[in-house]
């Protein structure tokens, strides 16, 4: 991702929530009596049983509209959320409160539950590291990570609050200043941060998918290499422990964590009816009995003093780390992560340019790719673009595969290479058949060469097709081929994008066999789907 200094609203607003299946285009409709219309991250879907009971008790029904982090927060900062929602419910408001444009649109906020972001490792690994039964700080964790004594997965900090909280937490702790990070402190701790992130071997755009991918790998159901542990919400890790044969030991760094407090927040434009509904609902949710149900069903911490923490929470009193207090610190932290700290990425785009793509569809594909070069000036577009140091390969196909177009985006002065990618995207034209699986096979040949030359990268494949396969090789042929690949190729996640009349069942099979995920662009723009995929690369 190519990063420049960006307005604070852009950096801060994007970090307000987390979503697995965003659909920002879905209309909400007009207000209804007894309904509180809430823009939220989809991680809150696990509250539905509690909210169903709340509706019976209070007469207030919550109507969620789940959205992606960036798209949803952009609506708040721009004022668009006021047109369809009464309230927002994100993991935290800290980011939005840094920005005047967003802050002035936030009304009464009531915290409902809490969950810190912590590190989870198998008990055997904790013993091997010598951390059992004693305090451990972020500096010691970073040093062990730099020595490759353990590996972990973490969400993309530009797409998910848990990843951003981890980035903020480790940077704040390593700075040792005790105050909000500034740009100079970020620069000073960059070497230690690079050590820490060198052990990250799994990335994701959402906390839920990250946890699921880890569990599949632990059970041998995912072709990707096993990962030792996860940095994630305490609640997600506790939920994972309830369903895995090898529970993770949660490490709470003694120099501090960043905690999500899930404030249900009215928008200042909300009606008097909505304000009354918010009051009734939050009073109910903060009642002792309901707080205990939230703890039991979601593994999040209670926020009222009359409900004590139960034994599942190994550490009762948490040290809260300071949050960045300036645009320059946030800009610097995000920029440093993508351009210097984490392993660089490698993405192969296998792109359908068959005759059925003629017209609006090929224009949509061109626009989606051009947007990733920095042409998309929306809030989402500013962050979901090609990273510095990223290898980008375009493999267009129709009746047969075309020549692969290979690029590497430099860390400094990326514009000439981005302009080359833009030119290649704009020159794509439509015609011919749809040889999906033979084109995928040739894509793996390209990756084999690249991985041999440079193995230490996050690598993924994006497959975009608008129709059913018409090539000589079918899904069964591809399944056999994929099973014979060496582990370093078989474990590359494949992200199909459903578009037009693409064969949904086949794309689901392709994603599952590779440990990937399907993204649906049939009811939204291809640009929106491509932006969402960036969090998984």
Short mmCIF file of C-alpha atoms in Angstrom, two decimals:
data_model
loop_
_atom_site.label_atom_id
_atom_site.label_comp_id
_atom_site.label_asym_id
_atom_site.label_seq_id
_atom_site.Cartn_x
_atom_site.Cartn_y
_atom_site.Cartn_z
CA UNK A 1 0.00 0.00 0.00
CA UNK A 2 1.50 3.33 -1.01
CA UNK A 3 1.16 5.69 1.90
CA UNK A 4 1.44 9.45 2.05
CA UNK A 5 0.38 11.88 4.74
CA UNK A 6 -3.38 11.67 4.69
CA UNK A 7 -6.07 13.80 6.32
CA UNK A 8 -6.88 12.65 9.82
CA UNK A 9 -10.48 11.90 8.91
CA UNK A 10 -9.23 9.31 6.45
CA UNK A 11 -6.90 7.53 8.83
CA UNK A 12 -9.06 7.68 11.87
CA UNK A 13 -12.47 7.00 10.43
CA UNK A 14 -11.46 3.80 8.73
CA UNK A 15 -10.58 2.13 11.99
CA UNK A 16 -13.97 2.28 13.64
CA UNK A 17 -15.22 -1.24 13.13
CA UNK A 18 -14.68 -4.66 11.65
CA UNK A 19 -16.79 -6.61 9.19
CA UNK A 20 -16.70 -10.06 7.67
CA UNK A 21 -19.41 -9.54 5.04
CA UNK A 22 -19.94 -5.85 4.39
CA UNK A 23 -22.73 -4.69 2.12
CA UNK A 24 -22.58 -0.90 2.28
CA UNK A 25 -25.00 -0.55 -0.63
CA UNK A 26 -27.94 -2.20 1.15
CA UNK A 27 -30.63 0.41 1.87
CA UNK A 28 -31.89 0.79 5.41
CA UNK A 29 -35.21 2.40 4.72
CA UNK A 30 -37.25 4.88 6.75
CA UNK A 31 -37.43 4.92 10.51
CA UNK A 32 -39.97 2.56 12.07
CA UNK A 33 -41.63 2.89 15.47
CA UNK A 34 -39.79 0.86 18.09
CA UNK A 35 -36.80 0.27 15.77
CA UNK A 36 -33.28 1.56 16.42
CA UNK A 37 -31.40 1.61 13.12
CA UNK A 38 -27.74 0.89 13.83
CA UNK A 39 -24.70 1.00 11.56
CA UNK A 40 -22.29 -1.59 12.94
CA UNK A 41 -19.43 -3.95 12.36
CA UNK A 42 -20.57 -7.52 11.75
CA UNK A 43 -18.64 -8.83 14.77
CA UNK A 44 -21.71 -7.69 16.74
CA UNK A 45 -23.88 -10.31 15.05
CA UNK A 46 -23.15 -12.62 17.97
CA UNK A 47 -25.28 -10.32 20.15
CA UNK A 48 -28.47 -11.15 18.23
CA UNK A 49 -29.88 -13.61 20.81
CA UNK A 50 -29.32 -11.01 23.55
CA UNK A 51 -30.94 -8.32 21.40
CA UNK A 52 -33.92 -10.56 20.61
CA UNK A 53 -34.53 -10.89 24.35
CA UNK A 54 -34.06 -7.13 24.72
CA UNK A 55 -36.75 -6.50 22.11
CA UNK A 56 -39.23 -8.59 24.08
CA UNK A 57 -38.31 -6.84 27.32
CA UNK A 58 -38.12 -3.23 26.11
CA UNK A 59 -40.07 -3.07 22.87
CA UNK A 60 -36.94 -1.81 21.09
CA UNK A 61 -35.79 -3.78 18.05
CA UNK A 62 -32.27 -3.24 16.76
CA UNK A 63 -32.04 -3.22 12.98
CA UNK A 64 -28.38 -3.78 12.12
CA UNK A 65 -26.80 -2.77 8.85
CA UNK A 66 -23.39 -4.44 8.80
CA UNK A 67 -20.73 -2.57 6.92
CA UNK A 68 -17.05 -2.70 6.20
CA UNK A 69 -14.81 -0.72 8.45
CA UNK A 70 -13.86 1.92 5.92
CA UNK A 71 -17.21 2.32 4.19
CA UNK A 72 -19.15 2.52 7.44
CA UNK A 73 -16.85 4.96 9.15
CA UNK A 74 -16.76 7.14 6.05
CA UNK A 75 -20.51 7.49 6.36
CA UNK A 76 -20.13 8.80 9.90
CA UNK A 77 -17.38 11.29 9.13
CA UNK A 78 -19.13 12.62 6.02
CA UNK A 79 -22.58 12.83 7.57
CA UNK A 80 -24.06 10.25 5.19
CA UNK A 81 -24.89 7.95 8.13
CA UNK A 82 -27.39 10.52 9.37
CA UNK A 83 -29.58 9.81 6.34
CA UNK A 84 -30.34 6.21 7.29
CA UNK A 85 -29.29 5.49 10.86
CA UNK A 86 -30.06 6.52 14.40
CA UNK A 87 -26.89 5.17 15.98
CA UNK A 88 -23.55 3.53 15.34
CA UNK A 89 -22.02 0.62 17.21
CA UNK A 90 -18.34 0.06 16.61
CA UNK A 91 -15.68 -1.55 18.75
CA UNK A 92 -14.45 1.86 19.85
CA UNK A 93 -15.03 5.56 19.28
CA UNK A 94 -11.46 6.62 20.09
CA UNK A 95 -10.53 7.04 16.45
CA UNK A 96 -13.60 9.00 15.46
CA UNK A 97 -13.16 11.29 18.45
CA UNK A 98 -9.81 12.46 17.08
CA UNK A 99 -11.61 13.98 14.09
CA UNK A 100 -13.83 17.03 14.34
CA UNK A 101 -15.94 16.02 11.31
CA UNK A 102 -16.86 12.75 12.99
CA UNK A 103 -16.83 13.86 16.61
CA UNK A 104 -19.50 16.50 16.08
CA UNK A 105 -21.88 13.84 14.71
CA UNK A 106 -21.54 11.52 17.71
CA UNK A 107 -24.09 11.95 20.47
CA UNK A 108 -24.68 9.98 23.67
CA UNK A 109 -22.37 6.97 23.84
CA UNK A 110 -22.97 4.10 26.28
CA UNK A 111 -20.38 1.37 26.76
CA UNK A 112 -21.92 -2.09 26.72
CA UNK A 113 -19.05 -4.59 27.07
CA UNK A 114 -15.28 -4.82 26.71
CA UNK A 115 -12.52 -6.94 25.19
CA UNK A 116 -8.75 -6.28 25.16
CA UNK A 117 -6.52 -7.27 22.26
CA UNK A 118 -4.02 -9.88 23.48
CA UNK A 119 -1.69 -12.62 22.26
CA UNK A 120 -2.74 -16.28 22.35
CA UNK A 121 -0.21 -19.12 22.11
CA UNK A 122 -0.40 -22.88 22.80
CA UNK A 123 0.62 -23.82 26.35
CA UNK A 124 3.58 -25.84 25.07
CA UNK A 125 4.90 -22.79 23.18
CA UNK A 126 4.47 -20.60 26.27
CA UNK A 127 6.54 -23.07 28.29
CA UNK A 128 9.16 -23.27 25.54
CA UNK A 129 9.47 -19.48 25.61
CA UNK A 130 9.81 -19.48 29.40
CA UNK A 131 6.73 -17.29 29.87
CA UNK A 132 4.62 -19.62 31.99
CA UNK A 133 3.55 -18.10 35.29
CA UNK A 134 5.45 -14.83 35.01
CA UNK A 135 4.88 -11.31 33.64
CA UNK A 136 5.84 -10.70 30.02
CA UNK A 137 6.13 -7.33 28.30
CA UNK A 138 5.88 -6.27 24.67
CA UNK A 139 9.66 -5.81 24.37
CA UNK A 140 10.29 -9.44 25.32
CA UNK A 141 7.52 -10.58 22.97
CA UNK A 142 9.03 -8.54 20.12
CA UNK A 143 12.50 -9.95 20.76
CA UNK A 144 11.22 -13.54 20.67
CA UNK A 145 9.28 -12.79 17.49
CA UNK A 146 12.39 -11.34 15.86
CA UNK A 147 14.25 -14.55 16.68
CA UNK A 148 11.43 -16.52 14.96
CA UNK A 149 10.73 -18.42 18.16
CA UNK A 150 7.01 -18.25 17.37
CA UNK A 151 4.71 -17.15 14.55
CA UNK A 152 1.30 -15.51 14.72
CA UNK A 153 -1.64 -14.21 12.73
CA UNK A 154 -3.04 -10.67 12.99
CA UNK A 155 -5.65 -8.67 11.11
CA UNK A 156 -4.80 -5.87 8.72
CA UNK A 157 -4.62 -2.67 10.84
CA UNK A 158 -6.16 -0.61 8.02
CA UNK A 159 -9.18 -2.92 7.86
CA UNK A 160 -9.76 -4.21 11.38
CA UNK A 161 -9.72 -2.70 14.85
CA UNK A 162 -8.01 -5.72 16.45
CA UNK A 163 -5.03 -5.36 14.10
CA UNK A 164 -4.83 -1.62 14.59
CA UNK A 165 -5.11 -2.01 18.36
CA UNK A 166 -2.24 -4.50 18.31
CA UNK A 167 -0.12 -2.13 16.24
CA UNK A 168 -0.91 0.78 18.56
CA UNK A 169 -0.36 -1.32 21.67
CA UNK A 170 3.04 -2.70 20.80
CA UNK A 171 4.26 0.67 19.48
CA UNK A 172 3.06 2.56 22.56
CA UNK A 173 4.55 0.01 24.94
CA UNK A 174 7.91 -0.11 23.16
CA UNK A 175 8.14 3.70 23.16
CA UNK A 176 7.93 3.62 26.96
CA UNK A 177 6.82 7.24 27.06
CA UNK A 178 3.56 6.73 28.94
CA UNK A 179 1.88 9.30 26.70
CA UNK A 180 0.17 9.30 23.33
CA UNK A 181 2.46 8.32 20.48
CA UNK A 182 3.91 10.98 18.22
CA UNK A 183 5.72 10.62 14.90
CA UNK A 184 9.20 10.79 16.46
CA UNK A 185 8.40 7.93 18.85
CA UNK A 186 7.09 5.79 16.01
CA UNK A 187 10.35 6.28 14.15
CA UNK A 188 12.42 5.53 17.24
CA UNK A 189 10.83 2.13 17.87
CA UNK A 190 10.70 1.02 14.22
CA UNK A 191 13.56 -1.50 14.56
CA UNK A 192 11.82 -3.29 17.44
CA UNK A 193 8.49 -3.16 15.60
CA UNK A 194 10.12 -4.73 12.55
CA UNK A 195 11.35 -7.58 14.76
CA UNK A 196 7.86 -8.06 16.10
CA UNK A 197 6.09 -8.11 12.73
CA UNK A 198 8.67 -10.40 11.13
CA UNK A 199 6.87 -13.27 12.90
CA UNK A 200 3.47 -12.45 11.39
CA UNK A 201 2.67 -15.20 8.87
CA UNK A 202 -1.12 -14.89 8.55
CA UNK A 203 -3.15 -11.78 7.70
CA UNK A 204 -6.89 -11.18 7.41
CA UNK A 205 -9.39 -8.41 6.97
CA UNK A 206 -11.54 -9.48 9.93
CA UNK A 207 -11.04 -10.97 13.38
CA UNK A 208 -13.58 -13.72 12.78
CA UNK A 209 -12.04 -15.01 9.56
CA UNK A 210 -8.58 -14.88 11.12
CA UNK A 211 -9.73 -17.09 13.99
CA UNK A 212 -11.44 -19.52 11.61
CA UNK A 213 -8.37 -19.75 9.37
CA UNK A 214 -6.16 -20.45 12.39
CA UNK A 215 -8.50 -23.20 13.59
CA UNK A 216 -8.61 -24.84 10.14
CA UNK A 217 -4.83 -24.86 9.94
CA UNK A 218 -4.53 -26.27 13.45
CA UNK A 219 -6.82 -29.15 12.45
CA UNK A 220 -5.04 -29.73 9.13
CA UNK A 221 -8.15 -28.70 7.18
CA UNK A 222 -6.41 -25.75 5.52
CA UNK A 223 -3.45 -26.28 3.16
CA UNK A 224 -1.61 -23.27 4.60
CA UNK A 225 1.25 -23.72 7.04
CA UNK A 226 0.37 -23.92 10.71
CA UNK A 227 0.65 -20.73 12.75
CA UNK A 228 1.64 -20.83 16.42
CA UNK A 229 -0.76 -18.23 17.74
CA UNK A 230 -3.00 -15.22 17.21
CA UNK A 231 -3.20 -11.58 18.19
CA UNK A 232 -6.91 -10.94 18.52
CA UNK A 233 -9.68 -9.88 20.86
CA UNK A 234 -9.71 -11.75 24.13
CA UNK A 235 -13.34 -12.67 23.39
CA UNK A 236 -12.43 -14.21 20.02
CA UNK A 237 -9.60 -16.23 21.56
CA UNK A 238 -11.83 -17.47 24.39
CA UNK A 239 -14.48 -18.48 21.85
CA UNK A 240 -11.82 -20.32 19.86
CA UNK A 241 -10.66 -22.12 23.01
CA UNK A 242 -14.18 -23.39 23.62
CA UNK A 243 -14.09 -25.28 20.31
CA UNK A 244 -10.49 -26.39 19.86
CA UNK A 245 -8.68 -29.44 21.26
CA UNK A 246 -5.58 -27.35 21.97
CA UNK A 247 -6.65 -24.17 23.81
CA UNK A 248 -4.48 -21.11 23.59
CA UNK A 249 -2.89 -19.53 26.65
CA UNK A 250 -3.66 -15.83 26.65
CA UNK A 251 -0.70 -13.50 27.17
CA UNK A 252 -1.60 -10.12 28.66
CA UNK A 253 1.53 -7.94 28.31
CA UNK A 254 2.19 -6.37 31.67
CA UNK A 255 3.05 -3.00 30.13
CA UNK A 256 -0.45 -2.67 28.72
CA UNK A 257 -3.12 -3.47 26.12
CA UNK A 258 -5.71 -1.61 24.05
CA UNK A 259 -9.30 -2.52 24.90
CA UNK A 260 -12.44 -2.32 22.76
CA UNK A 261 -15.37 -0.97 24.79
CA UNK A 262 -18.22 -1.19 22.22
CA UNK A 263 -20.11 2.07 22.85
CA UNK A 264 -23.63 2.13 21.41
CA UNK A 265 -23.61 5.72 20.17
CA UNK A 266 -26.47 7.94 19.05
CA UNK A 267 -25.95 10.23 16.10
CA UNK A 268 -26.66 13.87 16.90
CA UNK A 269 -29.32 13.92 14.19
CA UNK A 270 -31.35 11.14 15.84
CA UNK A 271 -35.00 11.75 16.68
CA UNK A 272 -36.46 11.98 20.16
CA UNK A 273 -38.01 8.54 19.63
CA UNK A 274 -34.57 7.12 18.78
CA UNK A 275 -33.04 8.75 21.85
CA UNK A 276 -35.67 7.18 24.05
CA UNK A 277 -35.14 3.79 22.38
CA UNK A 278 -31.39 4.13 22.96
CA UNK A 279 -32.00 4.90 26.65
CA UNK A 280 -34.27 1.89 27.15
CA UNK A 281 -32.00 -0.48 25.28
CA UNK A 282 -28.73 0.55 26.95
CA UNK A 283 -30.30 0.45 30.42
CA UNK A 284 -31.47 -3.08 29.67
CA UNK A 285 -28.11 -4.19 28.24
CA UNK A 286 -26.26 -2.83 31.26
CA UNK A 287 -28.52 -4.65 33.71
CA UNK A 288 -26.70 -7.25 35.82
CA UNK A 289 -28.54 -10.27 34.44
CA UNK A 290 -28.06 -9.22 30.83
CA UNK A 291 -24.39 -8.40 31.40
CA UNK A 292 -23.90 -11.93 32.71
CA UNK A 293 -25.57 -13.30 29.56
CA UNK A 294 -23.27 -11.19 27.39
CA UNK A 295 -20.25 -12.56 29.25
CA UNK A 296 -21.49 -16.13 28.86
CA UNK A 297 -22.50 -15.95 25.20
CA UNK A 298 -19.84 -13.61 23.71
CA UNK A 299 -16.91 -13.93 26.16
CA UNK A 300 -16.69 -10.14 26.43
CA UNK A 301 -16.15 -8.44 29.77
CA UNK A 302 -18.96 -6.75 31.74
CA UNK A 303 -18.84 -2.98 32.11
CA UNK A 304 -20.89 -2.60 35.29
CA UNK A 305 -19.30 -3.00 38.73
CA UNK A 306 -22.06 -5.20 40.16
CA UNK A 307 -21.08 -8.03 37.79
CA UNK A 308 -17.68 -9.43 38.81
CA UNK A 309 -15.32 -11.01 36.30
CA UNK A 310 -15.55 -14.79 36.26
CA UNK A 311 -12.67 -17.22 36.13
CA UNK A 312 -12.35 -17.27 32.32
CA UNK A 313 -10.65 -13.86 32.47
CA UNK A 314 -7.13 -14.70 33.61
CA UNK A 315 -6.13 -11.09 34.23
CA UNK A 316 -8.60 -8.86 36.03
CA UNK A 317 -6.89 -5.46 36.16
CA UNK A 318 -5.63 -4.34 32.77
CA UNK A 319 -3.13 -1.59 32.07
CA UNK A 320 -4.54 0.55 29.26
CA UNK A 321 -2.02 1.92 26.80
CA UNK A 322 -2.29 5.48 25.45
CA UNK A 323 -3.76 5.98 22.01
CA UNK A 324 -2.22 8.12 19.24
CA UNK A 325 -3.34 11.68 19.68
CA UNK A 326 -2.33 13.23 16.38
CA UNK A 327 -2.71 12.78 12.65
CA UNK A 328 1.06 12.54 12.14
CA UNK A 329 1.39 9.67 14.62
CA UNK A 330 -1.44 7.69 13.01
CA UNK A 331 -0.13 8.39 9.51
CA UNK A 332 3.37 7.39 10.52
CA UNK A 333 2.30 4.21 12.26
CA UNK A 334 0.17 2.92 9.38
CA UNK A 335 2.73 3.97 6.77
CA UNK A 336 5.59 2.32 8.62
CA UNK A 337 3.66 -0.93 9.06
CA UNK A 338 2.95 -1.44 5.37
CA UNK A 339 6.04 0.06 3.82
CA UNK A 340 8.72 -1.08 6.27
CA UNK A 341 7.62 -3.44 9.04
CA UNK A 342 5.51 -6.34 7.88
CA UNK A 343 6.47 -8.91 5.27
CA UNK A 344 5.76 -7.51 1.79
CA UNK A 345 2.95 -9.00 -0.23
CA UNK A 346 2.67 -10.69 -3.61
CA UNK A 347 -0.68 -10.77 -5.42
CA UNK A 348 -1.59 -12.58 -8.64
CA UNK A 349 -4.76 -11.29 -10.31
CA UNK A 350 -6.32 -13.86 -12.70
CA UNK A 351 -8.79 -11.71 -14.64
CA UNK A 352 -11.66 -12.76 -16.91
CA UNK A 353 -11.64 -10.71 -20.13
CA UNK A 354 -14.02 -12.99 -22.07
CA UNK A 355 -16.69 -11.73 -24.45
CA UNK A 356 -19.34 -11.65 -21.71
CA UNK A 357 -17.30 -8.91 -20.01
CA UNK A 358 -17.97 -6.51 -22.89
CA UNK A 359 -19.40 -3.13 -21.90
CA UNK A 360 -19.98 -2.12 -18.28
CA UNK A 361 -18.30 -5.22 -16.89
CA UNK A 362 -14.89 -4.67 -18.49
CA UNK A 363 -15.18 -0.99 -17.56
CA UNK A 364 -15.82 -2.06 -13.96
CA UNK A 365 -12.74 -4.29 -13.99
CA UNK A 366 -10.58 -1.50 -15.39
CA UNK A 367 -11.91 0.92 -12.77
CA UNK A 368 -11.30 -1.54 -9.91
CA UNK A 369 -7.67 -2.04 -10.87
CA UNK A 370 -7.04 1.61 -11.63
CA UNK A 371 -8.50 2.48 -8.23
CA UNK A 372 -5.85 0.35 -6.54
CA UNK A 373 -3.14 2.47 -8.15
CA UNK A 374 -4.29 5.54 -6.21
CA UNK A 375 -6.88 6.92 -8.61
CA UNK A 376 -9.72 6.21 -6.17
CA UNK A 377 -9.91 9.32 -4.02
CA UNK A 378 -12.62 7.99 -1.68
CA UNK A 379 -11.79 7.25 1.93
CA UNK A 380 -11.73 3.53 1.17
CA UNK A 381 -9.61 4.04 -1.92
CA UNK A 382 -6.94 5.99 -0.07
CA UNK A 383 -6.10 2.97 2.04
CA UNK A 384 -6.83 -0.04 -0.11
CA UNK A 385 -4.23 0.49 -2.77
CA UNK A 386 -1.12 -1.39 -3.81
CA UNK A 387 1.46 -1.49 -1.01
CA UNK A 388 5.01 -0.37 -1.24
CA UNK A 389 7.29 -3.40 -1.92
CA UNK A 390 4.31 -5.38 -3.29
CA UNK A 391 4.66 -7.64 -6.30
CA UNK A 392 1.59 -7.28 -8.53
CA UNK A 393 1.00 -9.67 -11.44
CA UNK A 394 -1.96 -9.36 -13.82
CA UNK A 395 -2.95 -12.53 -15.73
CA UNK A 396 -5.79 -11.71 -18.14
CA UNK A 397 -7.56 -14.64 -19.78
CA UNK A 398 -10.38 -15.48 -22.16
CA UNK A 399 -10.33 -18.63 -24.30
CA UNK A 400 -6.70 -18.96 -23.24
CA UNK A 401 -4.39 -17.20 -20.84
CA UNK A 402 -2.60 -14.07 -22.00
CA UNK A 403 0.94 -13.03 -21.11
CA UNK A 404 1.48 -12.27 -17.43
CA UNK A 405 2.16 -8.59 -16.64
CA UNK A 406 4.56 -8.35 -13.68
CA UNK A 407 5.31 -5.31 -11.52
CA UNK A 408 7.00 -4.56 -8.21
CA UNK A 409 5.95 -1.35 -6.47
CA UNK A 410 9.01 0.38 -4.97
CA UNK A 411 8.98 1.68 -1.42
CA UNK A 412 10.02 5.13 -2.61
CA UNK A 413 8.82 6.95 -5.74
CA UNK A 414 6.13 4.36 -6.61
CA UNK A 415 4.26 6.53 -9.12
CA UNK A 416 6.03 5.38 -12.33
CA UNK A 417 5.24 1.72 -11.58
CA UNK A 418 1.69 2.52 -10.51
CA UNK A 419 1.20 4.38 -13.77
CA UNK A 420 2.39 1.29 -15.65
CA UNK A 421 -0.18 -0.85 -13.82
CA UNK A 422 -2.84 1.72 -14.56
CA UNK A 423 -1.97 1.68 -18.25
CA UNK A 424 -2.15 -2.11 -18.38
CA UNK A 425 -5.52 -2.09 -16.62
CA UNK A 426 -6.95 0.51 -18.98
CA UNK A 427 -5.85 -1.51 -22.01
CA UNK A 428 -7.80 -4.64 -21.02
CA UNK A 429 -10.39 -5.56 -23.63
CA UNK A 430 -13.12 -8.21 -23.84
CA UNK A 431 -13.55 -11.09 -26.27
CA UNK A 432 -13.47 -14.88 -26.50
CA UNK A 433 -14.37 -17.69 -24.11
CA UNK A 434 -13.79 -18.33 -20.39
CA UNK A 435 -10.94 -20.78 -19.71
CA UNK A 436 -10.88 -20.39 -15.94
CA UNK A 437 -9.00 -23.46 -14.76
CA UNK A 438 -6.28 -23.68 -17.40
CA UNK A 439 -5.58 -20.00 -16.75
CA UNK A 440 -5.35 -20.63 -13.01
CA UNK A 441 -2.92 -23.47 -13.67
CA UNK A 442 -0.64 -21.14 -15.62
CA UNK A 443 -0.92 -18.57 -12.84
CA UNK A 444 0.60 -21.09 -10.46
CA UNK A 445 3.53 -21.47 -12.86
CA UNK A 446 4.17 -17.73 -12.56
CA UNK A 447 4.02 -17.93 -8.76
CA UNK A 448 6.36 -20.92 -8.67
CA UNK A 449 9.06 -18.80 -10.28
CA UNK A 450 8.43 -15.83 -8.02
CA UNK A 451 8.40 -17.86 -4.80
CA UNK A 452 11.61 -19.63 -5.75
CA UNK A 453 13.31 -16.26 -6.21
CA UNK A 454 11.77 -14.60 -3.12
CA UNK A 455 9.88 -16.87 -0.70
CA UNK A 456 9.35 -14.53 2.26
CA UNK A 457 6.13 -12.76 1.24
CA UNK A 458 2.41 -12.84 1.92
CA UNK A 459 1.14 -14.43 -1.30
CA UNK A 460 -2.41 -14.65 -2.60
CA UNK A 461 -4.40 -15.18 -5.79
CA UNK A 462 -7.47 -13.13 -6.79
CA UNK A 463 -9.70 -14.83 -9.37
CA UNK A 464 -12.31 -12.62 -11.04
CA UNK A 465 -14.77 -14.20 -13.46
CA UNK A 466 -18.26 -13.26 -14.60
CA UNK A 467 -19.33 -16.60 -16.04
CA UNK A 468 -19.04 -20.36 -16.13
CA UNK A 469 -15.93 -22.12 -17.35
CA UNK A 470 -15.81 -22.94 -21.08
CA UNK A 471 -12.22 -24.19 -21.23
CA UNK A 472 -10.98 -27.71 -21.76
CA UNK A 473 -10.13 -28.14 -18.04
CA UNK A 474 -12.94 -28.20 -15.47
CA UNK A 475 -13.20 -27.95 -11.68
CA UNK A 476 -12.45 -31.67 -11.26
CA UNK A 477 -9.25 -31.31 -13.30
CA UNK A 478 -8.24 -28.31 -11.20
CA UNK A 479 -8.95 -30.17 -7.95
CA UNK A 480 -6.59 -32.97 -9.00
CA UNK A 481 -3.97 -30.45 -10.13
CA UNK A 482 -4.19 -28.46 -6.89
CA UNK A 483 -3.74 -31.58 -4.75
CA UNK A 484 -0.45 -32.33 -6.50
CA UNK A 485 1.06 -28.89 -5.90
CA UNK A 486 3.97 -28.56 -3.46
CA UNK A 487 2.96 -27.21 -0.04
CA UNK A 488 4.25 -23.68 -0.69
CA UNK A 489 1.88 -23.37 -3.66
CA UNK A 490 -1.03 -25.42 -2.32
CA UNK A 491 -1.20 -23.19 0.76
CA UNK A 492 -1.63 -19.94 -1.20
CA UNK A 493 -5.13 -18.59 -0.40
CA UNK A 494 -7.29 -18.09 -3.47
CA UNK A 495 -9.93 -15.35 -3.34
CA UNK A 496 -12.60 -15.75 -6.04
CA UNK A 497 -14.78 -12.74 -6.77
CA UNK A 498 -18.35 -13.57 -7.80
CA UNK A 499 -19.41 -11.31 -10.65
CA UNK A 500 -22.16 -11.59 -13.23
CA UNK A 501 -23.13 -15.23 -13.74
CA UNK A 502 -20.06 -16.83 -12.18
CA UNK A 503 -20.54 -20.37 -10.89
CA UNK A 504 -20.98 -19.86 -7.15
CA UNK A 505 -20.62 -23.49 -6.08
CA UNK A 506 -17.41 -23.98 -8.04
CA UNK A 507 -15.91 -20.75 -6.68
CA UNK A 508 -16.74 -21.86 -3.14
CA UNK A 509 -14.88 -25.14 -3.80
CA UNK A 510 -11.86 -23.30 -5.15
CA UNK A 511 -11.72 -21.03 -2.11
CA UNK A 512 -12.14 -23.88 0.35
CA UNK A 513 -9.43 -26.10 -1.14
CA UNK A 514 -6.93 -23.24 -0.96
CA UNK A 515 -7.86 -21.83 2.45
CA UNK A 516 -9.24 -18.68 0.82
CA UNK A 517 -12.55 -16.82 0.88
CA UNK A 518 -15.21 -15.88 -1.67
CA UNK A 519 -16.07 -12.20 -2.18
CA UNK A 520 -19.38 -11.26 -3.78
CA UNK A 521 -19.49 -8.36 -6.26
CA UNK A 522 -22.88 -9.22 -7.78
CA UNK A 523 -24.76 -6.64 -5.71
CA UNK A 524 -22.02 -4.03 -5.35
CA UNK A 525 -19.20 -2.63 -7.41
CA UNK A 526 -16.16 -4.68 -8.33
CA UNK A 527 -14.08 -1.84 -6.86
CA UNK A 528 -15.70 -2.38 -3.45
CA UNK A 529 -14.92 -6.11 -3.57
CA UNK A 530 -11.31 -5.52 -4.62
CA UNK A 531 -10.89 -3.00 -1.79
CA UNK A 532 -12.21 -5.49 0.74
CA UNK A 533 -9.83 -8.21 -0.47
CA UNK A 534 -6.87 -5.93 0.28
CA UNK A 535 -7.30 -6.65 3.98
CA UNK A 536 -6.52 -10.33 3.35
CA UNK A 537 -3.35 -9.82 1.31
#
